[in-house]
PDB file of C-alpha atoms in Angstrom:
ATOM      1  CA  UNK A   1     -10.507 -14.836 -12.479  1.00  0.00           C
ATOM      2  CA  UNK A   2      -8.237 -16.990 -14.554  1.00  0.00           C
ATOM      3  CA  UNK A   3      -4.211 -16.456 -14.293  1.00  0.00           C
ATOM      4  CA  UNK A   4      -2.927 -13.705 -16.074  1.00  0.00           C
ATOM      5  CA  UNK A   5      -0.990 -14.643 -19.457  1.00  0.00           C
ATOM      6  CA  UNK A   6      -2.571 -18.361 -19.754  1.00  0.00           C
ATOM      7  CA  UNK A   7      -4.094 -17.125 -23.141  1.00  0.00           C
ATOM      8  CA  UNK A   8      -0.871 -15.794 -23.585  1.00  0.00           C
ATOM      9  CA  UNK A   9      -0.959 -12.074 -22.670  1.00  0.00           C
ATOM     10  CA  UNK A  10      -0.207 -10.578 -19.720  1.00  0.00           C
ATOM     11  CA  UNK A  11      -0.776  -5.872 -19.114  1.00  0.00           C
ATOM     12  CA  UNK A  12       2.211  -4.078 -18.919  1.00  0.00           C
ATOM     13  CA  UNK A  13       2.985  -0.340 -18.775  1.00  0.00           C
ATOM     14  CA  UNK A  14       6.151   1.289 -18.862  1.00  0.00           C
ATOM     15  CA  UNK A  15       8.931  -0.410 -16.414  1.00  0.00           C
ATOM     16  CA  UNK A  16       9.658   3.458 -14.943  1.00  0.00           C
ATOM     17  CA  UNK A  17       7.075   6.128 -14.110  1.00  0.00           C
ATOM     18  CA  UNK A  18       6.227   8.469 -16.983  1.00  0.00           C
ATOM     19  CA  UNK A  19       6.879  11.697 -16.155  1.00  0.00           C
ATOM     20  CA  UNK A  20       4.578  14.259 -18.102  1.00  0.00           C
ATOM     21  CA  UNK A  21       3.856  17.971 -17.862  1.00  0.00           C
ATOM     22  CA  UNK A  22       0.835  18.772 -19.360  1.00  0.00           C
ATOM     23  CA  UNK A  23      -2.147  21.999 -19.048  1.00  0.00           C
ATOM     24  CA  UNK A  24      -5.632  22.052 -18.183  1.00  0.00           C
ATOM     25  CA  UNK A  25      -7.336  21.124 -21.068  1.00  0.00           C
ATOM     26  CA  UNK A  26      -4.630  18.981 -22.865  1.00  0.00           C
ATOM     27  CA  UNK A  27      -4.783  15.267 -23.785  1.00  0.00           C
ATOM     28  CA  UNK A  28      -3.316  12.838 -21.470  1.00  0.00           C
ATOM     29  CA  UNK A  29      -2.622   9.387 -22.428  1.00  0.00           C
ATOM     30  CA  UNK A  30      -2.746   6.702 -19.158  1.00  0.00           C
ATOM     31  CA  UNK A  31      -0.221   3.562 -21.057  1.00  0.00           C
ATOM     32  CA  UNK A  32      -1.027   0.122 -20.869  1.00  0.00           C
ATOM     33  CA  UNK A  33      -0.307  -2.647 -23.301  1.00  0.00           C
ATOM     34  CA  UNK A  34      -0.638  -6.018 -24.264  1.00  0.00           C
ATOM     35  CA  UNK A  35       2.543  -8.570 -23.520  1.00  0.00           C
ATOM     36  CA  UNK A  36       3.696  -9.889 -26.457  1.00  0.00           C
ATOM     37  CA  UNK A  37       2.221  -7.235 -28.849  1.00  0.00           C
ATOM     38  CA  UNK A  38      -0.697  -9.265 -29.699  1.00  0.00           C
ATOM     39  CA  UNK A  39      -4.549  -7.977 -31.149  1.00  0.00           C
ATOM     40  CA  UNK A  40      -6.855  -6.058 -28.781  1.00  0.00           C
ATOM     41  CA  UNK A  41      -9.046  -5.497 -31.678  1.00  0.00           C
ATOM     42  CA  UNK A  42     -11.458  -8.919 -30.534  1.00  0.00           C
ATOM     43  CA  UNK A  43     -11.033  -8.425 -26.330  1.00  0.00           C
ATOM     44  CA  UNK A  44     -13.474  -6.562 -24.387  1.00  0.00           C
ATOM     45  CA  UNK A  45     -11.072  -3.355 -22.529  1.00  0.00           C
ATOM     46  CA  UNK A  46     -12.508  -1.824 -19.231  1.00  0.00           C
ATOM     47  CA  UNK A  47     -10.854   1.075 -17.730  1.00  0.00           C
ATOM     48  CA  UNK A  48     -12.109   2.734 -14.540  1.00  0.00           C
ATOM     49  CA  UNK A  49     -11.144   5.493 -12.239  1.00  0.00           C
ATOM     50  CA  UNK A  50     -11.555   4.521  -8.342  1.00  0.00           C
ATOM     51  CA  UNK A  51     -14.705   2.551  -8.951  1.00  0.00           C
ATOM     52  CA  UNK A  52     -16.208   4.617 -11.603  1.00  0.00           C
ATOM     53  CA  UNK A  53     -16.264   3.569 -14.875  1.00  0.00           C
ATOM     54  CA  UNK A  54     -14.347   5.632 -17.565  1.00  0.00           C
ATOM     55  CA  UNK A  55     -15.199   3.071 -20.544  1.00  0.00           C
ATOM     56  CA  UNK A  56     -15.713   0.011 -21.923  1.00  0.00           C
ATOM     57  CA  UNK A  57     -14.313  -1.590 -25.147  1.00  0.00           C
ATOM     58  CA  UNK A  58     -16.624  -4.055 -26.589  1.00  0.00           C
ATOM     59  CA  UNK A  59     -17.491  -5.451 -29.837  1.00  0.00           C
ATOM     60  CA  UNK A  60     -15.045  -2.721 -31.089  1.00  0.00           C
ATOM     61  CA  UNK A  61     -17.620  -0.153 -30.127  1.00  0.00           C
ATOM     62  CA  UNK A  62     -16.356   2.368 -27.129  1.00  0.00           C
ATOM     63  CA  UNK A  63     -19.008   3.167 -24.034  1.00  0.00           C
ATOM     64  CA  UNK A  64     -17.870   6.162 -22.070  1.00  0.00           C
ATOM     65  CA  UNK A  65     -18.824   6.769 -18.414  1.00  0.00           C
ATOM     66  CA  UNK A  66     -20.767   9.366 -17.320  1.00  0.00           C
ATOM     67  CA  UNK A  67     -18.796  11.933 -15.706  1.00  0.00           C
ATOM     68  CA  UNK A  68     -16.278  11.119 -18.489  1.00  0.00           C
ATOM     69  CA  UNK A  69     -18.707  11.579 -21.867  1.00  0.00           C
ATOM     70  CA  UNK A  70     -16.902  12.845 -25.060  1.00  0.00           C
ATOM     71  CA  UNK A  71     -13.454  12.810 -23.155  1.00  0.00           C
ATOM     72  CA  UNK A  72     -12.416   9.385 -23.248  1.00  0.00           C
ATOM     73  CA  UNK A  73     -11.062   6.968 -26.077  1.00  0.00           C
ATOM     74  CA  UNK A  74      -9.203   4.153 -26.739  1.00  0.00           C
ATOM     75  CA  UNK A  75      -6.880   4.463 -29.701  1.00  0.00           C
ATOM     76  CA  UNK A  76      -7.037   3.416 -33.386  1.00  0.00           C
ATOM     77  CA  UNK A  77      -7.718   0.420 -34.885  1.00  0.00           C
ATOM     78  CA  UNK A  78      -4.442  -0.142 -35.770  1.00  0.00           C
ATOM     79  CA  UNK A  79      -2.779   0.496 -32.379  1.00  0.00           C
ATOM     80  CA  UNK A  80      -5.518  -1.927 -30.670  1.00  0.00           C
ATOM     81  CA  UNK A  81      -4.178  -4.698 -33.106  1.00  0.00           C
ATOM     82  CA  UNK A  82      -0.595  -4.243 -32.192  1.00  0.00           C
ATOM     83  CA  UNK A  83      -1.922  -4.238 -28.084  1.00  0.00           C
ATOM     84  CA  UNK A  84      -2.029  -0.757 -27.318  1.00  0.00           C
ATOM     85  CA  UNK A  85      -4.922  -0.180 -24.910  1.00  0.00           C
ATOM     86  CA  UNK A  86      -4.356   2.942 -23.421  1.00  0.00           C
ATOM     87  CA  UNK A  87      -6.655   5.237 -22.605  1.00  0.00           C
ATOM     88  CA  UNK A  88      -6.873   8.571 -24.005  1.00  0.00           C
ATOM     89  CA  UNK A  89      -8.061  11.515 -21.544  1.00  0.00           C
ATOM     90  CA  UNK A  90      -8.772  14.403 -23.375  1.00  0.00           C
ATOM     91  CA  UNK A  91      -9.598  17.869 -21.736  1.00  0.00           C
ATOM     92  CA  UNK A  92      -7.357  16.693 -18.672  1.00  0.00           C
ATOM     93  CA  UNK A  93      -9.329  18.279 -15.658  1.00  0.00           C
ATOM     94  CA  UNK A  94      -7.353  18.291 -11.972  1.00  0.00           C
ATOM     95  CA  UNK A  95     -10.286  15.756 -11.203  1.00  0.00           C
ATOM     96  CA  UNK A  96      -8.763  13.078 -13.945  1.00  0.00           C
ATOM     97  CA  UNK A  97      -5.613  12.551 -10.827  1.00  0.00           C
ATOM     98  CA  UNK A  98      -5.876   9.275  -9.744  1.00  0.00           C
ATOM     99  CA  UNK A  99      -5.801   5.645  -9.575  1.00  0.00           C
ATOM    100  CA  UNK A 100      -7.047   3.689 -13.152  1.00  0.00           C
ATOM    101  CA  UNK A 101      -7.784  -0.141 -12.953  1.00  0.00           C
ATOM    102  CA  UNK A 102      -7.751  -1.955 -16.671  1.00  0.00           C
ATOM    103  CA  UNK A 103      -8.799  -4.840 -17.608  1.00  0.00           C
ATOM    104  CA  UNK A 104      -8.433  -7.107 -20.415  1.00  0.00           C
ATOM    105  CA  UNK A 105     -11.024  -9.741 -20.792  1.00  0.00           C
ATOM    106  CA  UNK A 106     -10.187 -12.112 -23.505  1.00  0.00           C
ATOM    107  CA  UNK A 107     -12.971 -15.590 -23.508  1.00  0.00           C
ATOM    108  CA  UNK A 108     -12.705 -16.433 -19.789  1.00  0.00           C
ATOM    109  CA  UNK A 109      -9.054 -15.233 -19.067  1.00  0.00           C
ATOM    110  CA  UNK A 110      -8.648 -11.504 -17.218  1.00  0.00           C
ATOM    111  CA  UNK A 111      -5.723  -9.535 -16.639  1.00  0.00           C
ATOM    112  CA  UNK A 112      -5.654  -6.217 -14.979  1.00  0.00           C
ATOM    113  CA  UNK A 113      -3.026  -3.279 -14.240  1.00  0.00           C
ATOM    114  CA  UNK A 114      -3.076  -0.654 -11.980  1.00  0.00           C
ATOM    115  CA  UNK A 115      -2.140   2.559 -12.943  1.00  0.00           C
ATOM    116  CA  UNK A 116      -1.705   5.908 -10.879  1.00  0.00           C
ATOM    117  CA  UNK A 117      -1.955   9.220 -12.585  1.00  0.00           C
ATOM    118  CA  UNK A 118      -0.699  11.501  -9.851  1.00  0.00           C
ATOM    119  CA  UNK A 119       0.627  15.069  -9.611  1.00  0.00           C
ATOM    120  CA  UNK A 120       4.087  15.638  -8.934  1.00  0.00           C
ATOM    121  CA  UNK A 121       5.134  18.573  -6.366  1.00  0.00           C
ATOM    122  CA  UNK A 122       8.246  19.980  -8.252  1.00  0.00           C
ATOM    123  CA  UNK A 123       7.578  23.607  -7.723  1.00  0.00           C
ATOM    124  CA  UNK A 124       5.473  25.672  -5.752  1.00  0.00           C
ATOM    125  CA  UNK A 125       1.482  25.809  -7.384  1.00  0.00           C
ATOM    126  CA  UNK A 126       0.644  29.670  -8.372  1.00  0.00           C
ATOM    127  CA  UNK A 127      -2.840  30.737  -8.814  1.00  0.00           C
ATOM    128  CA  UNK A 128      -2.189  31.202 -12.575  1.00  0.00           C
ATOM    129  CA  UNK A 129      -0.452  28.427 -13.578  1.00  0.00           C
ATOM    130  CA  UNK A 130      -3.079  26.255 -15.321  1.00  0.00           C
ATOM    131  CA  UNK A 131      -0.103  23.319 -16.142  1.00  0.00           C
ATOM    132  CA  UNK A 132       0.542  20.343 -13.724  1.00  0.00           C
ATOM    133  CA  UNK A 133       3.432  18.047 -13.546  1.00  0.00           C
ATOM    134  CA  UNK A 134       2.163  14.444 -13.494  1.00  0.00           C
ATOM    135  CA  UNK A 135       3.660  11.059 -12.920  1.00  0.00           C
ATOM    136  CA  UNK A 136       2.038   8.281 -14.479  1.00  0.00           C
ATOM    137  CA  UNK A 137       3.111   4.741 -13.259  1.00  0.00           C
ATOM    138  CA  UNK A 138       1.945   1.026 -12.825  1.00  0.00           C
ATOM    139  CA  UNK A 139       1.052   0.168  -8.633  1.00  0.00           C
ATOM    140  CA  UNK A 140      -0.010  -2.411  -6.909  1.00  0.00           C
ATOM    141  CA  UNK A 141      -3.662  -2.306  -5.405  1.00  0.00           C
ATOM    142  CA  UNK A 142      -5.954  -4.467  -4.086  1.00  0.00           C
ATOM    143  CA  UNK A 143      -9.445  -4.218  -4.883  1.00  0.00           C
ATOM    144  CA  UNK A 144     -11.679  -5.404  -2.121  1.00  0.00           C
ATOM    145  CA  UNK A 145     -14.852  -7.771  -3.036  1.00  0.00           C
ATOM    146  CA  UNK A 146     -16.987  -4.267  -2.356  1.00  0.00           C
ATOM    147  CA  UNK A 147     -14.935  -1.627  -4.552  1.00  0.00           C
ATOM    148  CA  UNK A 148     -15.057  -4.966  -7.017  1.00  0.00           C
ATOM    149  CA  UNK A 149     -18.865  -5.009  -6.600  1.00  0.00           C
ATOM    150  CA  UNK A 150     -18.843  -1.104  -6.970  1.00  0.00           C
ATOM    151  CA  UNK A 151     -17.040  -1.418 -10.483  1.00  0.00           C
ATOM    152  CA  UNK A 152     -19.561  -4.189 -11.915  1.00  0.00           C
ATOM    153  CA  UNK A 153     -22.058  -1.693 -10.921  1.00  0.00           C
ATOM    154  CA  UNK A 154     -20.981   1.296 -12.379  1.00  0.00           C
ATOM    155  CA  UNK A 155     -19.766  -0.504 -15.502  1.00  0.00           C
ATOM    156  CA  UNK A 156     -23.751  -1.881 -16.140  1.00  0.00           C
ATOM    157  CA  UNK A 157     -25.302   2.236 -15.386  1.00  0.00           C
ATOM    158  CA  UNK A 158     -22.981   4.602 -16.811  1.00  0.00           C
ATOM    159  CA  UNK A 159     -21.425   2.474 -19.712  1.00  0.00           C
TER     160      UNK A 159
END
């Protein structure tokens, strides 16, 4: 993989964790942009969750994953030319909690970011409340060669 920001980019989401409550159902949006605010519009965008693939930007045509079919999206046109690639989960399940890997692939340069979507404990859970509390932030994770292999894999079935 080449070094991140040597064709001048680099993935960045916001500095502190983005602190969101949101309902079953709702759209969630997982952040991560392009540093300086440069075209996505060309660059092939890969988001997964874990090891699954969630979807795949490429030749400005959107693949979505399997388990993730007609709830997944990148955003316009115009936000992927100022660097916005964030991914937009619609119909947020309590599966979507998680870890997210992007990655930017621009020619033969790579960067990827980390990014947690996790639910935040900040009052007791009832039985009928249907709304969560997440916190959505940037961490640092190390893929291993077979989660790696996992993601190529899943990336070339479901998308």
């Amino acid at each position: 993989m080449a070094a991140a920001g040597s064709n001048g980019f680099q993935l960045i989401v916001p500095k502190t964790a983005e602190s969101v409550e949101v309902n079953l159902e709702c759209d969630v949006t997982v952040p991560c942009y392009l540093s300086p605010e440069i075209s996505a519009v060309d660059m092939e965008i890969r988001w997964f969750k874990e090891t699954d693939c969630v979807c795949i930007y490429k030749k400005k045509q959107v693949t979505e994953g399997r388990n993730f079919e007609g709830r997944v999206n990148l955003f316009s046109h115009e936000l992927l030319e100022r660097g916005d690639v964030s991914l937009l989960l619609r119909n947020f399940r309590e599966s979507d909690v998680g870890v997210y890997l992007c990655q930017v692939i621009c020619g033969d340069v790579t960067d990827e970011m980390t990014v947690q979507v996790k639910e935040a404990r900040v009052r007791p859970p009832t039985i009928q409340s249907k709304s969560f509390h997440l916190t959505i932030r940037k961490i640092k994770n190390s893929w291993d060669k077979r989660q790696r292999e996992q993601m190529e894999q899943s990336s070339g079935e479901y998308c």
